[in-house]
Amino acid sequence: PTWAFSNHDLSRHATRWGAERARLAALILLTLRGTVCLYQGEEIGMTDLVPAPGPGRDAARHDRAGRDPARGAFDWHEAARQRSDHESLLGLYRGLIELRRRAPALRHGTLSLLRRLPPGVLGYERQFGAEKLTVLANMSQRRTVVRLPSGQADTLLMATDLNQGHPSGSKIELVADHGVVIG
C-alpha cells in the first residue's frame, strides 16, 4: 500500500487534526507497512494558508474546489529554524525516517493489529524475521496505560513526547495525542 495523509488537493494533517497531533501523525505514517508519501510542509508542521481577504483575493477565483490553501508555498524560514533542533517536528521526522531505514521490520515486515487496547489507542506490531516492533498511538484526550504484548522487548526506540517514560514491566503510560515505538 501507499500512504499519504495530505496532498495538494487535501488539507495538511496539522490543519485537519490540529498541530498538537502532528507528531503522532508522523509516527503512525512512518511506521505503517508500505510506501510513505510526505506532502511538502508536513515535516515542519505547516498548516494550510488562509487566503488574504480583499478584492480579487478569493481562493475560489483560482480554484473552484477551494484547494488553494493546501497548496501554500513551503516555509523555508521555519525549516531553517527546525533544522538544528533535534526535538523539533523536523527532528522527529528525521529520527523516524532513520529508524525506518535501520529496522527491517518497518521496511519489509508484516503488520498485525493489537487487540484489547484502551479506548482511543491504536496499536500494531511490525515483524520481519526475529525483529518485532510494537507501535502504540494514544489518540485519546487523556493519559492511558497500555499493557504490552507478552514477550515484547521493552526498549523505547522512538517517542513523540519528549518526556515519555520507558516501559515499566509489561506496561507503558502514554500521554494524550502521543505515541511510541518499542522494540
C-alpha atoms as an extended CHARMM CRD file, in Angstrom:
* protein
*
       183  EXT
         1         1  PRO       CA              0.0000000000        0.0000000000        0.0000000000  PROA      1               0.0000000000
         2         2  THR       CA              0.9200000000        3.6500000000       -0.4360000000  PROA      2               0.0000000000
         3         3  TRP       CA              0.0940000000        6.0430000000        2.4150000000  PROA      3               0.0000000000
         4         4  ALA       CA             -0.3190000000        9.8210000000        2.3630000000  PROA      4               0.0000000000
         5         5  PHE       CA             -2.1840000000       11.8250000000        4.9880000000  PROA      5               0.0000000000
         6         6  SER       CA             -2.1850000000       15.0300000000        2.9070000000  PROA      6               0.0000000000
         7         7  ASN       CA             -1.5600000000       16.1930000000       -0.6430000000  PROA      7               0.0000000000
         8         8  HSD       CA             -2.0310000000       19.1920000000       -2.9150000000  PROA      8               0.0000000000
         9         9  ASP       CA             -5.7920000000       18.5600000000       -3.0170000000  PROA      9               0.0000000000
        10        10  LEU       CA             -6.3410000000       17.7120000000        0.6640000000  PROA      10              0.0000000000
        11        11  SER       CA             -5.5610000000       19.9280000000        3.6470000000  PROA      11              0.0000000000
        12        12  ARG       CA             -2.3640000000       19.2170000000        5.5410000000  PROA      12              0.0000000000
        13        13  HSD       CA             -2.9140000000       16.9630000000        8.5100000000  PROA      13              0.0000000000
        14        14  ALA       CA             -1.8780000000       19.6740000000       11.0060000000  PROA      14              0.0000000000
        15        15  THR       CA             -4.8390000000       21.7040000000        9.7040000000  PROA      15              0.0000000000
        16        16  ARG       CA             -7.3170000000       18.8320000000        9.8070000000  PROA      16              0.0000000000
        17        17  TRP       CA             -6.3010000000       17.1750000000       13.0770000000  PROA      17              0.0000000000
        18        18  GLY       CA             -4.5560000000       20.0300000000       14.9070000000  PROA      18              0.0000000000
        19        19  ALA       CA             -0.9200000000       20.9720000000       15.3470000000  PROA      19              0.0000000000
        20        20  GLU       CA             -0.8120000000       19.0770000000       18.6510000000  PROA      20              0.0000000000
        21        21  ARG       CA             -1.3360000000       15.8200000000       16.7330000000  PROA      21              0.0000000000
        22        22  ALA       CA              1.2710000000       16.4150000000       14.0190000000  PROA      22              0.0000000000
        23        23  ARG       CA              3.8980000000       14.3940000000       15.9060000000  PROA      23              0.0000000000
        24        24  LEU       CA              1.5090000000       11.4700000000       16.3610000000  PROA      24              0.0000000000
        25        25  ALA       CA              0.5490000000       11.5870000000       12.6660000000  PROA      25              0.0000000000
        26        26  ALA       CA              4.2500000000       11.3790000000       11.7580000000  PROA      26              0.0000000000
        27        27  LEU       CA              4.7520000000        8.3370000000       13.9690000000  PROA      27              0.0000000000
        28        28  ILE       CA              1.7750000000        6.4890000000       12.5040000000  PROA      28              0.0000000000
        29        29  LEU       CA              2.5500000000        7.3900000000        8.8970000000  PROA      29              0.0000000000
        30        30  LEU       CA              6.2010000000        6.3390000000        9.0660000000  PROA      30              0.0000000000
        31        31  THR       CA              5.5450000000        3.0370000000       10.8530000000  PROA      31              0.0000000000
        32        32  LEU       CA              2.7840000000        1.7190000000        8.5870000000  PROA      32              0.0000000000
        33        33  ARG       CA              3.5000000000       -1.0820000000        6.1500000000  PROA      33              0.0000000000
        34        34  GLY       CA              4.1050000000        0.1120000000        2.6040000000  PROA      34              0.0000000000
        35        35  THR       CA              5.2830000000        3.2090000000        0.8130000000  PROA      35              0.0000000000
        36        36  VAL       CA              5.0430000000        6.5880000000        2.5570000000  PROA      36              0.0000000000
        37        37  CYS       CA              4.4230000000        9.8720000000        0.7420000000  PROA      37              0.0000000000
        38        38  LEU       CA              5.0770000000       13.1080000000        2.6230000000  PROA      38              0.0000000000
        39        39  TYR       CA              3.4130000000       16.2420000000        1.3660000000  PROA      39              0.0000000000
        40        40  GLN       CA              5.7750000000       19.1940000000        1.3750000000  PROA      40              0.0000000000
        41        41  GLY       CA              5.4900000000       21.0350000000        4.6700000000  PROA      41              0.0000000000
        42        42  GLU       CA              4.2110000000       18.1670000000        6.8340000000  PROA      42              0.0000000000
        43        43  GLU       CA              7.7170000000       17.6330000000        8.2070000000  PROA      43              0.0000000000
        44        44  ILE       CA              7.7630000000       21.1430000000        9.7220000000  PROA      44              0.0000000000
        45        45  GLY       CA              4.1150000000       21.2010000000       10.8430000000  PROA      45              0.0000000000
        46        46  MET       CA              2.7960000000       23.5690000000        8.1960000000  PROA      46              0.0000000000
        47        47  THR       CA             -0.9130000000       24.2480000000        8.2140000000  PROA      47              0.0000000000
        48        48  ASP       CA             -2.9730000000       25.4130000000        5.2740000000  PROA      48              0.0000000000
        49        49  LEU       CA             -2.5980000000       29.0280000000        4.3300000000  PROA      49              0.0000000000
        50        50  VAL       CA             -5.6310000000       31.2320000000        4.6970000000  PROA      50              0.0000000000
        51        51  PRO       CA             -6.1470000000       33.4060000000        1.6260000000  PROA      51              0.0000000000
        52        52  ALA       CA             -5.7950000000       37.1070000000        2.3570000000  PROA      52              0.0000000000
        53        53  PRO       CA             -9.1740000000       38.8560000000        2.3660000000  PROA      53              0.0000000000
        54        54  GLY       CA             -9.9150000000       41.5720000000       -0.0950000000  PROA      54              0.0000000000
        55        55  PRO       CA            -10.9690000000       42.2210000000       -3.6430000000  PROA      55              0.0000000000
        56        56  GLY       CA             -9.5310000000       39.7910000000       -6.1590000000  PROA      56              0.0000000000
        57        57  ARG       CA             -8.0930000000       37.5210000000       -3.4670000000  PROA      57              0.0000000000
        58        58  ASP       CA            -10.8890000000       34.9790000000       -3.2370000000  PROA      58              0.0000000000
        59        59  ALA       CA             -9.4550000000       31.4130000000       -3.2960000000  PROA      59              0.0000000000
        60        60  ALA       CA            -12.4710000000       30.1830000000       -5.2410000000  PROA      60              0.0000000000
        61        61  ARG       CA            -11.4330000000       32.5040000000       -8.0630000000  PROA      61              0.0000000000
        62        62  HSD       CA             -8.2970000000       30.4330000000       -8.6050000000  PROA      62              0.0000000000
        63        63  ASP       CA             -9.5960000000       27.0000000000       -7.6920000000  PROA      63              0.0000000000
        64        64  ARG       CA            -13.3330000000       26.4310000000       -7.6210000000  PROA      64              0.0000000000
        65        65  ALA       CA            -12.8400000000       23.3740000000       -5.3990000000  PROA      65              0.0000000000
        66        66  GLY       CA            -11.2050000000       25.5520000000       -2.7150000000  PROA      66              0.0000000000
        67        67  ARG       CA             -7.9030000000       23.6460000000       -2.6590000000  PROA      67              0.0000000000
        68        68  ASP       CA             -5.5760000000       26.6570000000       -2.8330000000  PROA      68              0.0000000000
        69        69  PRO       CA             -4.9670000000       26.8470000000        0.9530000000  PROA      69              0.0000000000
        70        70  ALA       CA             -3.4130000000       23.3300000000        0.8890000000  PROA      70              0.0000000000
        71        71  ARG       CA             -1.0900000000       24.4580000000       -1.9020000000  PROA      71              0.0000000000
        72        72  GLY       CA              0.7080000000       27.2010000000        0.0020000000  PROA      72              0.0000000000
        73        73  ALA       CA              4.4180000000       27.7780000000       -0.5170000000  PROA      73              0.0000000000
        74        74  PHE       CA              6.8970000000       25.8900000000        1.6340000000  PROA      74              0.0000000000
        75        75  ASP       CA              8.0320000000       27.8440000000        4.7120000000  PROA      75              0.0000000000
        76        76  TRP       CA             11.8230000000       27.8570000000        4.3330000000  PROA      76              0.0000000000
        77        77  HSD       CA             12.3140000000       30.0800000000        7.3990000000  PROA      77              0.0000000000
        78        78  GLU       CA             10.5280000000       27.5600000000        9.6190000000  PROA      78              0.0000000000
        79        79  ALA       CA             12.5330000000       24.7080000000        8.0880000000  PROA      79              0.0000000000
        80        80  ALA       CA             15.7950000000       26.5540000000        8.8290000000  PROA      80              0.0000000000
        81        81  ARG       CA             14.6710000000       27.1720000000       12.4220000000  PROA      81              0.0000000000
        82        82  GLN       CA             13.9000000000       23.4760000000       12.9900000000  PROA      82              0.0000000000
        83        83  ARG       CA             16.9180000000       22.1250000000       11.1220000000  PROA      83              0.0000000000
        84        84  SER       CA             19.3370000000       22.1960000000       14.0600000000  PROA      84              0.0000000000
        85        85  ASP       CA             16.7380000000       21.3390000000       16.7190000000  PROA      85              0.0000000000
        86        86  HSD       CA             16.5910000000       17.5570000000       17.1840000000  PROA      86              0.0000000000
        87        87  GLU       CA             13.4930000000       17.9820000000       19.3910000000  PROA      87              0.0000000000
        88        88  SER       CA             11.5170000000       19.7630000000       16.6540000000  PROA      88              0.0000000000
        89        89  LEU       CA              8.9290000000       18.1170000000       14.4180000000  PROA      89              0.0000000000
        90        90  LEU       CA             11.5330000000       18.0250000000       11.6370000000  PROA      90              0.0000000000
        91        91  GLY       CA             13.8840000000       16.2760000000       14.0770000000  PROA      91              0.0000000000
        92        92  LEU       CA             11.1810000000       13.6960000000       14.8120000000  PROA      92              0.0000000000
        93        93  TYR       CA             10.6120000000       13.0580000000       11.0900000000  PROA      93              0.0000000000
        94        94  ARG       CA             14.3460000000       12.6250000000       10.5810000000  PROA      94              0.0000000000
        95        95  GLY       CA             14.5130000000       10.2000000000       13.5160000000  PROA      95              0.0000000000
        96        96  LEU       CA             11.5550000000        8.1850000000       12.2520000000  PROA      96              0.0000000000
        97        97  ILE       CA             12.9840000000        8.0160000000        8.7320000000  PROA      97              0.0000000000
        98        98  GLU       CA             16.3080000000        6.8210000000       10.1590000000  PROA      98              0.0000000000
        99        99  LEU       CA             14.5340000000        4.2210000000       12.3320000000  PROA      99              0.0000000000
       100       100  ARG       CA             12.6240000000        3.0160000000        9.2650000000  PROA      100             0.0000000000
       101       101  ARG       CA             15.9200000000        2.7980000000        7.3500000000  PROA      101             0.0000000000
       102       102  ARG       CA             17.5960000000        0.7610000000       10.1380000000  PROA      102             0.0000000000
       103       103  ALA       CA             14.6860000000       -1.5420000000       11.0450000000  PROA      103             0.0000000000
       104       104  PRO       CA             13.8300000000       -4.2820000000        8.5340000000  PROA      104             0.0000000000
       105       105  ALA       CA             10.5180000000       -4.7830000000       10.3730000000  PROA      105             0.0000000000
       106       106  LEU       CA              9.4510000000       -1.2640000000        9.3590000000  PROA      106             0.0000000000
       107       107  ARG       CA             10.6290000000       -1.6070000000        5.7630000000  PROA      107             0.0000000000
       108       108  HSD       CA              9.6050000000       -5.1760000000        4.9560000000  PROA      108             0.0000000000
       109       109  GLY       CA              7.6900000000       -6.5710000000        7.9130000000  PROA      109             0.0000000000
       110       110  THR       CA              4.1340000000       -7.6890000000        8.3950000000  PROA      110             0.0000000000
       111       111  LEU       CA              1.6250000000       -5.5570000000       10.2830000000  PROA      111             0.0000000000
       112       112  SER       CA             -0.6700000000       -7.1270000000       12.8890000000  PROA      112             0.0000000000
       113       113  LEU       CA             -3.2080000000       -5.0290000000       14.7640000000  PROA      113             0.0000000000
       114       114  LEU       CA             -3.2060000000       -5.3860000000       18.5480000000  PROA      114             0.0000000000
       115       115  ARG       CA             -6.4760000000       -6.2040000000       20.2610000000  PROA      115             0.0000000000
       116       116  ARG       CA             -7.8320000000       -5.3490000000       23.7130000000  PROA      116             0.0000000000
       117       117  LEU       CA             -6.2890000000       -1.8940000000       23.9110000000  PROA      117             0.0000000000
       118       118  PRO       CA             -7.7500000000        1.0070000000       25.9090000000  PROA      118             0.0000000000
       119       119  PRO       CA            -10.2920000000        3.1660000000       24.0330000000  PROA      119             0.0000000000
       120       120  GLY       CA             -8.6170000000        5.6170000000       21.6640000000  PROA      120             0.0000000000
       121       121  VAL       CA             -5.3430000000        3.6700000000       21.3980000000  PROA      121             0.0000000000
       122       122  LEU       CA             -4.1850000000        2.2610000000       18.0670000000  PROA      122             0.0000000000
       123       123  GLY       CA             -1.5670000000       -0.4510000000       18.3350000000  PROA      123             0.0000000000
       124       124  TYR       CA              0.1540000000       -2.7600000000       15.9210000000  PROA      124             0.0000000000
       125       125  GLU       CA              3.1830000000       -4.9840000000       15.6610000000  PROA      125             0.0000000000
       126       126  ARG       CA              5.6270000000       -4.8890000000       12.7770000000  PROA      126             0.0000000000
       127       127  GLN       CA              7.6430000000       -8.0750000000       12.3770000000  PROA      127             0.0000000000
       128       128  PHE       CA             10.3150000000       -9.2910000000        9.9890000000  PROA      128             0.0000000000
       129       129  GLY       CA             12.2630000000      -12.4070000000       10.9070000000  PROA      129             0.0000000000
       130       130  ALA       CA             13.3070000000      -12.1810000000       14.5400000000  PROA      130             0.0000000000
       131       131  GLU       CA             12.7660000000       -8.4140000000       14.7200000000  PROA      131             0.0000000000
       132       132  LYS       CA              9.4670000000       -7.3630000000       16.2810000000  PROA      132             0.0000000000
       133       133  LEU       CA              8.4640000000       -3.7620000000       16.9570000000  PROA      133             0.0000000000
       134       134  THR       CA              5.3310000000       -2.5170000000       18.6790000000  PROA      134             0.0000000000
       135       135  VAL       CA              3.7610000000        0.8110000000       17.7330000000  PROA      135             0.0000000000
       136       136  LEU       CA              1.2940000000        2.4100000000       20.1410000000  PROA      136             0.0000000000
       137       137  ALA       CA             -0.5920000000        5.6160000000       19.3320000000  PROA      137             0.0000000000
       138       138  ASN       CA             -2.7490000000        7.2280000000       22.0130000000  PROA      138             0.0000000000
       139       139  MET       CA             -5.3090000000        9.2090000000       20.0240000000  PROA      139             0.0000000000
       140       140  SER       CA             -7.4420000000        9.8840000000       23.0920000000  PROA      140             0.0000000000
       141       141  GLN       CA             -7.5610000000       13.1190000000       25.0790000000  PROA      141             0.0000000000
       142       142  ARG       CA             -6.2530000000       11.5110000000       28.2700000000  PROA      142             0.0000000000
       143       143  ARG       CA             -3.2400000000        9.6820000000       29.6550000000  PROA      143             0.0000000000
       144       144  THR       CA             -3.6350000000        5.9530000000       29.4300000000  PROA      144             0.0000000000
       145       145  VAL       CA             -1.7480000000        2.8490000000       30.4900000000  PROA      145             0.0000000000
       146       146  VAL       CA             -1.2260000000        0.1670000000       27.8610000000  PROA      146             0.0000000000
       147       147  ARG       CA             -0.2150000000       -3.4140000000       28.5770000000  PROA      147             0.0000000000
       148       148  LEU       CA              2.4830000000       -4.6130000000       26.2120000000  PROA      148             0.0000000000
       149       149  PRO       CA              2.0950000000       -7.8840000000       24.3230000000  PROA      149             0.0000000000
       150       150  SER       CA              3.6660000000      -10.8090000000       26.1470000000  PROA      150             0.0000000000
       151       151  GLY       CA              7.2540000000      -11.4240000000       25.1540000000  PROA      151             0.0000000000
       152       152  GLN       CA              7.6680000000       -7.8700000000       23.8260000000  PROA      152             0.0000000000
       153       153  ALA       CA             11.0510000000       -6.2530000000       24.3180000000  PROA      153             0.0000000000
       154       154  ASP       CA             10.9050000000       -3.1240000000       26.4400000000  PROA      154             0.0000000000
       155       155  THR       CA             13.3210000000       -0.7750000000       24.7090000000  PROA      155             0.0000000000
       156       156  LEU       CA             11.8490000000        2.6030000000       23.8170000000  PROA      156             0.0000000000
       157       157  LEU       CA             13.0830000000        3.2560000000       20.2630000000  PROA      157             0.0000000000
       158       158  MET       CA             11.0950000000        6.4020000000       19.4430000000  PROA      158             0.0000000000
       159       159  ALA       CA              8.5640000000        8.6000000000       21.2010000000  PROA      159             0.0000000000
       160       160  THR       CA              6.5780000000       11.6190000000       20.0740000000  PROA      160             0.0000000000
       161       161  ASP       CA              6.5170000000       13.0820000000       23.5970000000  PROA      161             0.0000000000
       162       162  LEU       CA              9.9590000000       14.3230000000       24.6110000000  PROA      162             0.0000000000
       163       163  ASN       CA              9.2230000000       13.3960000000       28.2510000000  PROA      163             0.0000000000
       164       164  GLN       CA              7.9300000000        9.8860000000       27.5180000000  PROA      164             0.0000000000
       165       165  GLY       CA              8.8380000000        7.3630000000       30.1770000000  PROA      165             0.0000000000
       166       166  HSD       CA             10.2250000000        3.9490000000       29.3230000000  PROA      166             0.0000000000
       167       167  PRO       CA              8.0920000000        0.8160000000       29.5910000000  PROA      167             0.0000000000
       168       168  SER       CA              7.8730000000       -0.4800000000       33.1260000000  PROA      168             0.0000000000
       169       169  GLY       CA              7.3980000000       -4.2060000000       33.4550000000  PROA      169             0.0000000000
       170       170  SER       CA              4.7530000000       -5.1560000000       30.9460000000  PROA      170             0.0000000000
       171       171  LYS       CA              3.0960000000       -1.7420000000       30.5920000000  PROA      171             0.0000000000
       172       172  ILE       CA              3.6950000000        1.8040000000       29.4310000000  PROA      172             0.0000000000
       173       173  GLU       CA              1.8980000000        5.0620000000       30.2200000000  PROA      173             0.0000000000
       174       174  LEU       CA              1.1290000000        7.2190000000       27.1830000000  PROA      174             0.0000000000
       175       175  VAL       CA              0.3130000000       10.9100000000       27.1980000000  PROA      175             0.0000000000
       176       176  ALA       CA             -2.7450000000       12.0970000000       25.2180000000  PROA      176             0.0000000000
       177       177  ASP       CA             -2.0640000000       12.5210000000       21.4690000000  PROA      177             0.0000000000
       178       178  HSD       CA              1.3390000000       10.8340000000       21.6280000000  PROA      178             0.0000000000
       179       179  GLY       CA              2.8330000000        7.5050000000       20.7140000000  PROA      179             0.0000000000
       180       180  VAL       CA              5.8640000000        5.2190000000       20.8860000000  PROA      180             0.0000000000
       181       181  VAL       CA              7.7820000000        2.5700000000       19.0130000000  PROA      181             0.0000000000
       182       182  ILE       CA              9.0580000000       -0.2190000000       21.2770000000  PROA      182             0.0000000000
       183       183  GLY       CA             11.4640000000       -2.9600000000       20.2560000000  PROA      183             0.0000000000
